[in-house]
mmCIF file of C-alpha atoms (C1' of nucleotides) in Angstrom:
data_model
loop_
_atom_site.group_PDB
_atom_site.id
_atom_site.type_symbol
_atom_site.label_atom_id
_atom_site.label_comp_id
_atom_site.label_asym_id
_atom_site.label_seq_id
_atom_site.Cartn_x
_atom_site.Cartn_y
_atom_site.Cartn_z
ATOM 1 C CA MET C 271 0.111 -0.003 0.110
ATOM 2 C CA ASP C 272 1.935 2.903 -1.215
ATOM 3 C CA VAL C 273 1.682 6.829 -0.079
ATOM 4 C CA ARG C 274 0.147 7.561 -3.455
ATOM 5 C CA THR C 275 -2.729 4.965 -2.829
ATOM 6 C CA ILE C 276 -2.817 5.971 0.754
ATOM 7 C CA CYS C 277 -3.438 9.546 -0.690
ATOM 8 C CA LEU C 278 -5.734 8.773 -3.083
ATOM 9 C CA GLY C 279 -7.909 7.085 -0.818
ATOM 10 C CA ILE C 280 -7.750 10.104 2.061
ATOM 11 C CA LEU C 281 -9.271 12.535 -0.963
ATOM 12 C CA THR C 282 -12.045 10.503 -2.178
ATOM 13 C CA ARG C 283 -13.455 11.607 1.256
ATOM 14 C CA GLY C 284 -13.173 15.312 0.477
ATOM 15 C CA ASP C 285 -10.216 17.867 -0.871
ATOM 16 C CA ALA C 286 -6.909 18.075 1.104
ATOM 17 C CA THR C 287 -3.489 20.005 1.479
ATOM 18 C CA GLY C 288 -0.537 17.666 1.715
ATOM 19 C CA TYR C 289 0.121 19.594 5.617
ATOM 20 C CA GLU C 290 -4.035 17.942 6.380
ATOM 21 C CA ILE C 291 -3.097 14.445 5.123
ATOM 22 C CA LYS C 292 -0.282 14.162 7.140
ATOM 23 C CA ASN C 293 -2.341 15.383 10.196
ATOM 24 C CA LEU C 294 -5.014 12.758 9.875
ATOM 25 C CA PHE C 295 -2.536 10.441 10.669
ATOM 26 C CA GLU C 296 -1.538 11.971 13.930
ATOM 27 C CA ASP C 297 -4.737 13.085 15.577
ATOM 28 C CA ASP C 298 -7.727 10.810 15.493
ATOM 29 C CA GLY C 299 -9.045 9.368 12.002
ATOM 30 C CA TYR C 300 -7.151 6.776 10.950
ATOM 31 C CA GLN C 301 -6.847 4.253 13.551
ATOM 32 C CA HIS C 302 -3.114 4.176 13.828
ATOM 33 C CA PHE C 303 -2.916 1.832 10.947
ATOM 34 C CA VAL C 304 -1.790 3.754 8.409
ATOM 35 C CA GLU C 305 0.986 6.602 7.950
ATOM 36 C CA ALA C 306 3.172 8.474 6.022
ATOM 37 C CA SER C 307 5.676 11.292 6.109
ATOM 38 C CA PHE C 308 6.109 14.668 4.625
ATOM 39 C CA GLY C 309 8.857 13.199 2.388
ATOM 40 C CA SER C 310 6.840 10.718 0.920
ATOM 41 C CA ILE C 311 3.448 12.918 0.593
ATOM 42 C CA TYR C 312 4.450 15.612 -1.091
ATOM 43 C CA PRO C 313 6.144 13.817 -3.767
ATOM 44 C CA ALA C 314 3.382 11.368 -3.997
ATOM 45 C CA LEU C 315 0.712 14.015 -4.558
ATOM 46 C CA ASN C 316 3.429 15.838 -7.551
ATOM 47 C CA ARG C 317 3.073 12.642 -8.899
ATOM 48 C CA LEU C 318 -0.435 11.809 -8.958
ATOM 49 C CA THR C 319 -0.958 15.627 -10.470
ATOM 50 C CA GLU C 320 1.539 14.708 -13.307
ATOM 51 C CA ASP C 321 -0.738 11.609 -13.925
ATOM 52 C CA GLY C 322 -3.703 13.479 -13.811
ATOM 53 C CA LEU C 323 -4.875 11.266 -10.760
ATOM 54 C CA VAL C 324 -5.766 14.708 -8.549
ATOM 55 C CA SER C 325 -6.143 18.332 -9.228
ATOM 56 C CA VAL C 326 -4.679 21.089 -7.345
ATOM 57 C CA ARG C 327 -5.648 24.720 -7.117
ATOM 58 C CA GLU C 328 -3.285 26.970 -5.168
ATOM 59 C CA GLU C 329 -4.705 29.272 -2.677
ATOM 60 C CA ALA C 330 -2.852 32.288 -1.912
ATOM 61 C CA GLN C 331 -3.709 33.235 1.357
ATOM 62 C CA GLU C 332 -2.909 36.823 2.988
ATOM 63 C CA LYS C 333 -0.922 36.488 6.124
ATOM 64 C CA ARG C 334 -0.752 32.736 5.605
ATOM 65 C CA PRO C 335 1.693 30.468 3.776
ATOM 66 C CA ASP C 336 -0.134 29.573 0.338
ATOM 67 C CA ARG C 337 -2.150 26.131 0.457
ATOM 68 C CA LYS C 338 -2.470 23.660 -2.438
ATOM 69 C CA VAL C 339 -5.446 21.931 -2.047
ATOM 70 C CA TYR C 340 -6.141 18.711 -3.887
ATOM 71 C CA SER C 341 -8.755 17.487 -5.114
ATOM 72 C CA ILE C 342 -9.111 13.392 -6.826
ATOM 73 C CA THR C 343 -10.464 13.427 -10.181
ATOM 74 C CA ARG C 344 -12.258 10.990 -12.277
ATOM 75 C CA ALA C 345 -9.483 9.104 -13.042
ATOM 76 C CA GLY C 346 -8.522 8.829 -9.601
ATOM 77 C CA ARG C 347 -11.223 7.469 -8.270
ATOM 78 C CA THR C 348 -10.933 4.863 -10.938
ATOM 79 C CA ALA C 349 -7.266 4.339 -9.899
ATOM 80 C CA PHE C 350 -7.853 3.657 -6.160
ATOM 81 C CA LEU C 351 -10.722 1.419 -7.062
ATOM 82 C CA ALA C 352 -8.418 -0.800 -9.062
ATOM 83 C CA SER C 353 -5.838 -0.648 -6.288
ATOM 84 C CA LEU C 354 -8.167 -1.866 -4.219
ATOM 85 C CA LEU C 355 -9.149 -4.908 -6.257
ATOM 86 C CA LYS C 356 -5.476 -5.837 -6.349
ATOM 87 C CA PRO C 357 -4.532 -8.039 -3.751
ATOM 88 C CA LEU C 358 -3.853 -6.209 -0.840
ATOM 89 C CA PRO C 359 0.304 -6.266 0.752
ATOM 90 C CA GLU C 360 -0.013 -8.047 3.976
ATOM 91 C CA ASP C 361 -0.507 -6.191 7.329
ATOM 92 C CA ARG C 362 3.335 -5.586 9.253
ATOM 93 C CA HIS C 363 3.173 -5.300 12.652
ATOM 94 C CA ARG C 364 6.871 -4.322 13.275
ATOM 95 C CA SER C 365 7.515 -4.174 17.339
ATOM 96 C CA PRO C 366 10.816 -3.167 19.032
ATOM 97 C CA PHE C 367 8.977 -3.886 22.217
ATOM 98 C CA VAL C 368 8.483 -7.643 21.579
ATOM 99 C CA PHE C 369 11.700 -8.092 20.112
ATOM 100 C CA ALA C 370 12.992 -6.013 23.206
ATOM 101 C CA MET C 371 11.217 -8.687 25.598
ATOM 102 C CA LEU C 372 13.215 -11.757 23.828
ATOM 103 C CA PHE C 373 16.029 -10.230 25.644
ATOM 104 C CA ALA C 374 14.704 -9.629 28.822
ATOM 105 C CA ASP C 375 17.229 -11.871 30.709
ATOM 106 C CA LEU C 376 20.043 -9.545 29.283
ATOM 107 C CA LEU C 377 18.773 -6.485 30.648
ATOM 108 C CA PRO C 378 18.754 -4.650 34.179
ATOM 109 C CA PRO C 379 15.423 -5.376 35.998
ATOM 110 C CA GLU C 380 14.605 -1.625 36.577
ATOM 111 C CA ARG C 381 15.079 -1.503 32.919
ATOM 112 C CA LEU C 382 12.590 -4.340 32.154
ATOM 113 C CA ILE C 383 10.260 -2.813 34.277
ATOM 114 C CA ALA C 384 10.291 0.525 32.767
ATOM 115 C CA MET C 385 9.864 -1.145 29.636
ATOM 116 C CA ILE C 386 6.793 -2.781 30.414
ATOM 117 C CA ASP C 387 4.935 -0.292 32.267
ATOM 118 C CA GLY C 388 6.533 2.528 29.402
ATOM 119 C CA TYR C 389 4.481 0.159 26.749
ATOM 120 C CA ILE C 390 1.740 -0.049 29.289
ATOM 121 C CA VAL C 391 1.122 3.613 29.134
ATOM 122 C CA GLN C 392 1.341 3.879 25.428
ATOM 123 C CA ALA C 393 -1.187 1.243 24.760
ATOM 124 C CA GLU C 394 -3.563 3.245 27.152
ATOM 125 C CA ALA C 395 -3.254 6.467 25.443
ATOM 126 C CA LYS C 396 -3.644 4.998 22.163
ATOM 127 C CA LEU C 397 -6.937 3.009 23.145
ATOM 128 C CA ALA C 398 -8.399 6.082 24.662
ATOM 129 C CA GLN C 399 -7.730 8.117 21.612
ATOM 130 C CA LEU C 400 -9.675 5.418 19.865
ATOM 131 C CA ASN C 401 -12.337 5.328 22.469
ATOM 132 C CA ALA C 402 -12.601 9.428 21.746
ATOM 133 C CA SER C 403 -12.928 9.139 18.002
ATOM 134 C CA HIS C 404 -15.311 6.314 18.615
ATOM 135 C CA ALA C 405 -18.271 8.533 18.975
ATOM 136 C CA LYS C 406 -17.109 10.520 15.280
ATOM 137 C CA ALA C 407 -17.409 7.298 13.151
ATOM 138 C CA LYS C 408 -19.240 8.286 9.862
ATOM 139 C CA THR C 409 -19.333 5.340 8.264
ATOM 140 C CA PRO C 410 -19.429 1.615 8.754
ATOM 141 C CA GLY C 411 -16.460 1.398 7.858
ATOM 142 C CA GLU C 412 -14.844 3.939 10.244
ATOM 143 C CA ALA C 413 -16.550 2.347 13.342
ATOM 144 C CA PHE C 414 -15.204 -1.441 11.864
ATOM 145 C CA ALA C 415 -11.750 0.119 11.600
ATOM 146 C CA ASN C 416 -12.226 1.999 15.045
ATOM 147 C CA GLY C 417 -13.875 -1.347 17.078
ATOM 148 C CA PHE C 418 -10.497 -3.597 15.256
ATOM 149 C CA GLY C 419 -8.285 -1.072 17.126
ATOM 150 C CA ARG C 420 -9.750 -1.049 20.096
ATOM 151 C CA THR C 421 -10.286 -4.812 20.302
ATOM 152 C CA ILE C 422 -6.205 -5.040 19.491
ATOM 153 C CA TYR C 423 -5.680 -2.574 22.397
ATOM 154 C CA GLU C 424 -7.558 -3.909 25.004
ATOM 155 C CA ALA C 425 -6.176 -7.280 24.582
ATOM 156 C CA MET C 426 -2.253 -6.299 24.862
ATOM 157 C CA LEU C 427 -3.731 -4.363 27.776
ATOM 158 C CA GLU C 428 -4.894 -7.439 29.421
ATOM 159 C CA TYR C 429 -2.389 -9.462 28.573
ATOM 160 C CA LEU C 430 0.671 -7.292 29.780
ATOM 161 C CA ARG C 431 -1.428 -6.236 32.917
ATOM 162 C CA SER C 432 -1.843 -10.051 33.457
ATOM 163 C CA GLN C 433 1.660 -11.475 32.713
ATOM 164 C CA ARG C 434 3.515 -8.591 33.929
ATOM 165 C CA GLY C 435 4.637 -9.898 37.406
ATOM 166 C CA ASN C 436 4.936 -13.295 36.557
ATOM 167 C CA PHE C 437 7.255 -12.606 33.258
ATOM 168 C CA ILE C 438 9.259 -10.190 35.784
ATOM 169 C CA ARG C 439 9.471 -12.784 38.461
ATOM 170 C CA GLN C 440 10.639 -15.566 35.961
ATOM 171 C CA THR C 441 13.474 -13.696 33.764
ATOM 172 C CA PRO C 442 16.753 -14.740 35.450
ATOM 173 C CA SER C 443 18.425 -11.512 35.537
ATOM 174 C CA ALA C 444 15.072 -9.713 37.177
ATOM 175 C CA ALA C 445 14.831 -12.295 39.648
ATOM 176 C CA VAL C 446 17.841 -12.509 40.765
ATOM 177 C CA ALA C 447 18.131 -8.664 41.578
ATOM 178 C CA ALA C 448 14.877 -8.789 42.636
ATOM 179 C CA GLU C 449 16.323 -10.875 46.015
ATOM 180 C CA MET I 136 15.084 -0.636 15.546
ATOM 181 C CA ASP I 137 17.391 -0.895 12.854
ATOM 182 C CA VAL I 138 18.617 -4.136 10.860
ATOM 183 C CA ARG I 139 21.888 -3.781 12.762
ATOM 184 C CA THR I 140 20.350 -4.122 16.151
ATOM 185 C CA ILE I 141 18.475 -6.930 15.294
ATOM 186 C CA CYS I 142 21.129 -8.966 13.707
ATOM 187 C CA LEU I 143 23.201 -8.170 16.888
ATOM 188 C CA GLY I 144 20.241 -9.374 19.286
ATOM 189 C CA ILE I 145 19.785 -12.615 16.927
ATOM 190 C CA LEU I 146 23.600 -13.506 17.408
ATOM 191 C CA THR I 147 23.826 -12.826 21.238
ATOM 192 C CA ARG I 148 21.456 -16.500 21.148
ATOM 193 C CA GLY I 149 24.043 -18.419 18.419
ATOM 194 C CA ASP I 150 26.424 -17.818 15.658
ATOM 195 C CA ALA I 151 24.694 -17.513 12.050
ATOM 196 C CA THR I 152 25.017 -16.945 8.706
ATOM 197 C CA GLY I 153 22.870 -14.094 6.791
ATOM 198 C CA TYR I 154 20.567 -16.557 5.218
ATOM 199 C CA GLU I 155 20.034 -18.661 8.861
ATOM 200 C CA ILE I 156 18.949 -14.736 10.040
ATOM 201 C CA LYS I 157 16.406 -13.988 7.397
ATOM 202 C CA ASN I 158 14.994 -17.589 8.058
ATOM 203 C CA LEU I 159 14.633 -16.874 11.176
ATOM 204 C CA PHE I 160 11.640 -14.518 10.586
ATOM 205 C CA GLU I 161 9.903 -16.772 8.245
ATOM 206 C CA ASP I 162 9.903 -19.907 10.164
ATOM 207 C CA ASP I 163 8.782 -19.674 13.678
ATOM 208 C CA GLY I 164 10.918 -17.930 16.141
ATOM 209 C CA TYR I 165 10.801 -14.149 15.784
ATOM 210 C CA GLN I 166 6.791 -13.948 16.100
ATOM 211 C CA HIS I 167 6.060 -11.977 13.620
ATOM 212 C CA PHE I 168 6.964 -8.340 15.227
ATOM 213 C CA VAL I 169 10.326 -8.067 13.485
ATOM 214 C CA GLU I 170 11.935 -8.718 10.135
ATOM 215 C CA ALA I 171 14.178 -7.857 7.997
ATOM 216 C CA SER I 172 15.065 -8.097 4.176
ATOM 217 C CA PHE I 173 18.285 -9.495 2.749
ATOM 218 C CA GLY I 174 18.904 -6.408 0.900
ATOM 219 C CA SER I 175 19.499 -4.670 4.520
ATOM 220 C CA ILE I 176 20.670 -7.945 6.052
ATOM 221 C CA TYR I 177 24.098 -8.175 4.153
ATOM 222 C CA PRO I 178 25.045 -4.795 3.905
ATOM 223 C CA ALA I 179 24.122 -4.624 7.886
ATOM 224 C CA LEU I 180 26.348 -7.444 8.898
ATOM 225 C CA ASN I 181 28.939 -6.085 6.776
ATOM 226 C CA ARG I 182 29.021 -2.942 8.330
ATOM 227 C CA LEU I 183 28.673 -4.717 11.751
ATOM 228 C CA THR I 184 32.054 -6.571 10.800
ATOM 229 C CA GLU I 185 34.120 -3.307 10.115
ATOM 230 C CA ASP I 186 32.820 -2.063 13.280
ATOM 231 C CA GLY I 187 34.246 -4.766 15.103
ATOM 232 C CA LEU I 188 30.761 -5.734 16.730
ATOM 233 C CA VAL I 189 30.738 -9.019 14.855
ATOM 234 C CA SER I 190 33.331 -11.342 13.503
ATOM 235 C CA VAL I 191 33.475 -13.361 10.599
ATOM 236 C CA ARG I 192 34.708 -17.018 9.581
ATOM 237 C CA GLU I 193 34.355 -18.312 6.355
ATOM 238 C CA GLU I 194 33.498 -21.851 6.094
ATOM 239 C CA ALA I 195 34.722 -22.766 2.320
ATOM 240 C CA GLN I 196 32.538 -26.328 1.767
ATOM 241 C CA GLU I 197 32.583 -28.554 -0.597
ATOM 242 C CA LYS I 198 29.593 -28.994 -3.014
ATOM 243 C CA ARG I 199 27.977 -25.884 -1.219
ATOM 244 C CA PRO I 200 28.120 -21.968 -1.622
ATOM 245 C CA ASP I 201 30.623 -20.658 0.999
ATOM 246 C CA ARG I 202 29.189 -19.907 4.397
ATOM 247 C CA LYS I 203 29.719 -16.588 6.062
ATOM 248 C CA VAL I 204 28.975 -17.609 9.666
ATOM 249 C CA TYR I 205 28.760 -14.478 11.993
ATOM 250 C CA SER I 206 29.622 -14.625 15.972
ATOM 251 C CA ILE I 207 29.141 -11.650 17.966
ATOM 252 C CA THR I 208 32.138 -10.020 19.393
ATOM 253 C CA ARG I 209 32.392 -8.443 23.316
ATOM 254 C CA ALA I 210 32.200 -5.100 22.167
ATOM 255 C CA GLY I 211 29.118 -6.180 19.666
ATOM 256 C CA ARG I 212 27.221 -7.300 23.059
ATOM 257 C CA THR I 213 28.298 -3.741 25.007
ATOM 258 C CA ALA I 214 26.546 -2.059 22.206
ATOM 259 C CA PHE I 215 23.153 -4.388 21.818
ATOM 260 C CA LEU I 216 23.015 -3.707 25.308
ATOM 261 C CA ALA I 217 23.202 -0.191 25.158
ATOM 262 C CA SER I 218 20.851 0.133 22.158
ATOM 263 C CA LEU I 219 18.380 -1.876 24.473
ATOM 264 C CA LEU I 220 19.068 1.073 27.256
ATOM 265 C CA LYS I 221 17.939 3.831 24.677
ATOM 266 C CA PRO I 222 14.052 4.560 24.598
ATOM 267 C CA LEU I 223 12.552 1.674 22.339
ATOM 268 C CA PRO I 224 11.273 2.719 18.522
ATOM 269 C CA GLU I 225 7.343 3.024 19.193
ATOM 270 C CA ASP I 226 5.838 -0.053 17.616
ATOM 271 C CA ARG I 227 4.343 0.434 13.768
ATOM 272 C CA HIS I 228 1.275 -1.596 12.748
ATOM 273 C CA ARG I 229 0.235 -0.872 9.047
ATOM 274 C CA SER I 230 -2.697 -2.632 7.594
ATOM 275 C CA PRO I 231 -3.636 -2.231 4.206
ATOM 276 C CA PHE I 232 -6.670 -4.100 5.164
ATOM 277 C CA VAL I 233 -8.004 -1.519 7.879
ATOM 278 C CA PHE I 234 -7.145 1.007 5.394
ATOM 279 C CA ALA I 235 -9.133 -0.683 2.616
ATOM 280 C CA MET I 236 -12.286 -1.101 5.198
ATOM 281 C CA LEU I 237 -12.567 2.379 5.530
ATOM 282 C CA PHE I 238 -13.780 2.455 1.608
ATOM 283 C CA ALA I 239 -16.090 -0.718 2.182
ATOM 284 C CA ASP I 240 -18.610 1.556 0.368
ATOM 285 C CA LEU I 241 -16.988 1.742 -2.507
ATOM 286 C CA LEU I 242 -16.450 -1.630 -3.646
ATOM 287 C CA PRO I 243 -18.162 -4.504 -4.952
ATOM 288 C CA PRO I 244 -19.621 -6.566 -2.106
ATOM 289 C CA GLU I 245 -18.127 -10.084 -3.140
ATOM 290 C CA ARG I 246 -14.586 -8.077 -3.178
ATOM 291 C CA LEU I 247 -15.748 -6.755 0.586
ATOM 292 C CA ILE I 248 -16.402 -10.265 1.678
ATOM 293 C CA ALA I 249 -13.814 -11.510 0.064
ATOM 294 C CA MET I 250 -11.025 -9.225 1.874
ATOM 295 C CA ILE I 251 -12.744 -9.964 5.114
ATOM 296 C CA ASP I 252 -12.684 -13.916 4.427
ATOM 297 C CA GLY I 253 -8.994 -13.707 2.967
ATOM 298 C CA TYR I 254 -7.512 -11.704 6.145
ATOM 299 C CA ILE I 255 -9.571 -14.301 8.611
ATOM 300 C CA VAL I 256 -7.601 -16.984 6.773
ATOM 301 C CA GLN I 257 -4.122 -15.260 7.041
ATOM 302 C CA ALA I 258 -4.716 -14.595 10.637
ATOM 303 C CA GLU I 259 -5.320 -18.113 11.391
ATOM 304 C CA ALA I 260 -2.554 -19.226 9.636
ATOM 305 C CA LYS I 261 -0.281 -16.730 11.969
ATOM 306 C CA LEU I 262 -2.006 -18.046 14.948
ATOM 307 C CA ALA I 263 -1.417 -21.257 14.101
ATOM 308 C CA GLN I 264 2.162 -20.641 13.791
ATOM 309 C CA LEU I 265 1.858 -18.968 16.523
ATOM 310 C CA ASN I 266 0.477 -22.287 18.526
ATOM 311 C CA ALA I 267 2.910 -24.822 16.988
ATOM 312 C CA SER I 268 6.279 -22.811 18.176
ATOM 313 C CA HIS I 269 4.234 -22.304 21.568
ATOM 314 C CA ALA I 270 6.279 -25.350 23.139
ATOM 315 C CA LYS I 271 9.754 -24.397 21.753
ATOM 316 C CA ALA I 272 9.925 -21.333 23.200
ATOM 317 C CA LYS I 273 13.421 -21.568 25.573
ATOM 318 C CA THR I 274 13.341 -18.672 27.793
ATOM 319 C CA PRO I 275 10.769 -16.517 29.222
ATOM 320 C CA GLY I 276 11.066 -13.927 26.776
ATOM 321 C CA GLU I 277 10.210 -15.973 24.036
ATOM 322 C CA ALA I 278 7.276 -17.503 25.947
ATOM 323 C CA PHE I 279 5.988 -13.861 26.774
ATOM 324 C CA ALA I 280 6.285 -13.040 22.985
ATOM 325 C CA ASN I 281 4.443 -15.867 21.617
ATOM 326 C CA GLY I 282 1.960 -15.384 24.388
ATOM 327 C CA PHE I 283 1.659 -11.912 23.015
ATOM 328 C CA GLY I 284 1.385 -12.309 19.288
ATOM 329 C CA ARG I 285 -1.384 -15.299 20.285
ATOM 330 C CA THR I 286 -3.633 -12.848 22.224
ATOM 331 C CA ILE I 287 -3.254 -10.160 19.460
ATOM 332 C CA TYR I 288 -4.649 -12.792 16.853
ATOM 333 C CA GLU I 289 -7.215 -14.474 18.853
ATOM 334 C CA ALA I 290 -8.656 -11.100 19.483
ATOM 335 C CA MET I 291 -8.208 -10.245 16.032
ATOM 336 C CA LEU I 292 -10.254 -13.369 15.023
ATOM 337 C CA GLU I 293 -12.726 -12.556 18.131
ATOM 338 C CA TYR I 294 -13.704 -9.409 16.576
ATOM 339 C CA LEU I 295 -13.517 -10.250 12.915
ATOM 340 C CA ARG I 296 -15.748 -13.427 13.255
ATOM 341 C CA SER I 297 -18.514 -11.504 15.479
ATOM 342 C CA GLN I 298 -18.338 -8.533 13.361
ATOM 343 C CA ARG I 299 -18.346 -9.685 9.823
ATOM 344 C CA GLY I 300 -21.882 -10.204 9.292
ATOM 345 C CA ASN I 301 -23.156 -7.090 10.579
ATOM 346 C CA PHE I 302 -20.479 -4.819 8.784
ATOM 347 C CA ILE I 303 -21.356 -6.603 5.189
ATOM 348 C CA ARG I 304 -25.126 -5.556 5.945
ATOM 349 C CA GLN I 305 -24.107 -2.296 7.127
ATOM 350 C CA THR I 306 -22.165 -1.395 4.036
ATOM 351 C CA PRO I 307 -24.255 0.505 1.577
ATOM 352 C CA SER I 308 -23.427 -0.921 -1.254
ATOM 353 C CA ALA I 309 -23.068 -4.488 -0.228
ATOM 354 C CA ALA I 310 -26.537 -4.076 1.416
ATOM 355 C CA VAL I 311 -27.895 -2.901 -1.992
ATOM 356 C CA ALA I 312 -26.420 -5.323 -3.889
ATOM 357 C CA ALA I 313 -27.311 -8.082 -1.218
ATOM 358 C CA GLU I 314 -30.889 -7.357 -1.899
ATOM 359 C "C1'" DC A 117 4.607 43.883 25.520
ATOM 360 C "C1'" DT A 118 8.173 41.094 24.309
ATOM 361 C "C1'" DC A 119 10.123 36.747 23.951
ATOM 362 C "C1'" DG A 120 9.928 31.694 22.920
ATOM 363 C "C1'" DA A 121 6.748 28.230 21.445
ATOM 364 C "C1'" DT A 122 3.740 26.415 18.662
ATOM 365 C "C1'" DC A 123 0.915 26.117 14.306
ATOM 366 C "C1'" DT A 124 -0.136 26.717 9.101
ATOM 367 C "C1'" DA A 125 2.362 24.947 4.786
ATOM 368 C "C1'" DT A 126 5.677 23.555 1.551
ATOM 369 C "C1'" DA A 127 9.874 21.081 0.333
ATOM 370 C "C1'" DT A 128 14.510 18.310 0.361
ATOM 371 C "C1'" DC A 129 18.001 15.546 1.569
ATOM 372 C "C1'" DG A 130 20.419 11.985 3.607
ATOM 373 C "C1'" DG A 131 20.198 7.475 4.327
ATOM 374 C "C1'" DT A 132 17.471 2.796 5.343
ATOM 375 C "C1'" DC A 133 15.064 -0.641 3.722
ATOM 376 C "C1'" DC A 134 12.583 -3.918 0.621
ATOM 377 C "C1'" DA A 135 11.206 -6.098 -3.455
ATOM 378 C "C1'" DA A 136 13.020 -7.844 -7.615
ATOM 379 C "C1'" DT A 137 16.784 -10.071 -9.455
ATOM 380 C "C1'" DA A 138 21.385 -12.548 -10.384
ATOM 381 C "C1'" DT A 139 24.484 -16.248 -9.665
ATOM 382 C "C1'" DA A 140 25.334 -21.331 -8.903
ATOM 383 C "C1'" DG A 141 25.994 -25.396 -7.627
ATOM 384 C "C1'" DA A 142 23.146 -29.429 -4.866
ATOM 385 C "C1'" DC A 143 19.221 -32.721 -4.378
ATOM 386 C "C1'" DA A 144 14.064 -34.266 -4.806
ATOM 387 C "C1'" DG A 145 10.583 -35.706 -7.630
ATOM 388 C "C1'" DG A 146 7.711 -36.556 -11.493
ATOM 389 C "C1'" DC J 44 15.546 -35.206 -17.837
ATOM 390 C "C1'" DC J 45 14.014 -31.330 -16.310
ATOM 391 C "C1'" DT J 46 11.785 -28.424 -13.022
ATOM 392 C "C1'" DG J 47 11.445 -26.836 -9.014
ATOM 393 C "C1'" DT J 48 13.220 -25.987 -4.505
ATOM 394 C "C1'" DC J 49 17.299 -25.385 -1.374
ATOM 395 C "C1'" DT J 50 21.709 -23.270 0.664
ATOM 396 C "C1'" DA J 51 24.216 -18.860 0.091
ATOM 397 C "C1'" DT J 52 25.620 -14.107 -0.744
ATOM 398 C "C1'" DA J 53 24.832 -9.843 -3.147
ATOM 399 C "C1'" DT J 54 23.400 -6.119 -5.789
ATOM 400 C "C1'" DT J 55 20.259 -2.239 -7.451
ATOM 401 C "C1'" DG J 56 16.052 0.468 -8.111
ATOM 402 C "C1'" DG J 57 12.825 2.820 -6.150
ATOM 403 C "C1'" DA J 58 10.126 3.867 -1.972
ATOM 404 C "C1'" DC J 59 9.824 6.009 2.788
ATOM 405 C "C1'" DC J 60 11.153 7.702 7.164
ATOM 406 C "C1'" DG J 61 13.093 11.415 9.877
ATOM 407 C "C1'" DA J 62 15.352 15.417 10.111
ATOM 408 C "C1'" DT J 63 16.081 19.948 8.703
ATOM 409 C "C1'" DA J 64 15.244 24.542 6.308
ATOM 410 C "C1'" DT J 65 12.130 28.311 5.386
ATOM 411 C "C1'" DA J 66 8.636 31.445 6.952
ATOM 412 C "C1'" DG J 67 5.316 34.190 8.301
ATOM 413 C "C1'" DA J 68 1.135 33.965 12.334
ATOM 414 C "C1'" DT J 69 -0.816 33.190 16.850
ATOM 415 C "C1'" DC J 70 -0.719 32.899 21.767
ATOM 416 C "C1'" DG J 71 0.455 31.788 26.193
ATOM 417 C "C1'" DA J 72 4.196 33.257 30.033
ATOM 418 C "C1'" DG J 73 6.529 36.202 32.343
#
DNA sequence: CTCGATCTATATCGGTCCAATATAGACAGG
DNA sequence: CCTGTCTATATTGGACCGATATAGATCGAG
């Protein structure tokens, strides 16, 4: 799922600038399961424009930097549809945290505990954000995606809270240091 | 969490070639939460060698391509430890599937159903793999990571199975076409 | 009131990483 | 016999991210 396709999809829901597209990932909305950086959004929008899949209108506003507002074209809608009909790339969940847990025995126990607790706090924050944007869902798709995210974070948190104590106790270095 | 750090971590558990490191991600073992391609593993191992964090011995075997077996050095262990003490990069879960669900209303209903069912099958396969490698866990860390993965996939599947019908029914185009 | 921080907004660059491809001999199965 | 798969290393093109640059507006703290 490349950035061009992601931008096209977002633009099917309404016009936006590159800046606004980026912010959609960070605020609520796009459920933590998609993201892209400025460094890929702006070139993507340029190329979509070249290819005639989006159009731009430049709004020179006083007292503000110019805005380039992008709209999807008919050709863009067709192209986006076509990409949804192709086989989807697989999910990729990269977790430095889980990787680090494989080496729990090498860590100072305080560090291990701090990692787990820090991860729990992060997950709680994301879950809270999803709960906050739950009511704002405007389509069944948004509600589905929101529920999907909440389900995962709830399950993660349940696991982390229930395993935290055991895991720390069973980890050699942590257990030793706890004596 | 860059590929050099990942390679270092794996090598703390024993010597390996680049090829073997790559396979650790695909078979069981590393729980779907880390991965790297040949295109990043080989350069990473070269640079780790230059930096003295790993050492290589070339095993020229008859009737087989040469093997370059990498071992972590004392400096490498120190460096790996240091990177675990730094703040971890955040998880990133990229899901083209969830993104596509946001546009369920644009899809032909058969396609929507095929996407969901295909995703369920994939998740089932990954869960089965995690269950299969469950017993092989040799450290508390591995057991923890395995349980974490199983928890997530189980929660995902439960959500997908329970929501599948409702979601398809509520999606405008799907519902229309179902009449 | 003023200074630093934050916000809107676009853009580029270095470096990292992935997917695909190349090479090449071994071995197994149809 | 021939195709496919496995072991094993390596490179390349393109995609992407994180950091950085620019620049005026606005806003809160002191």
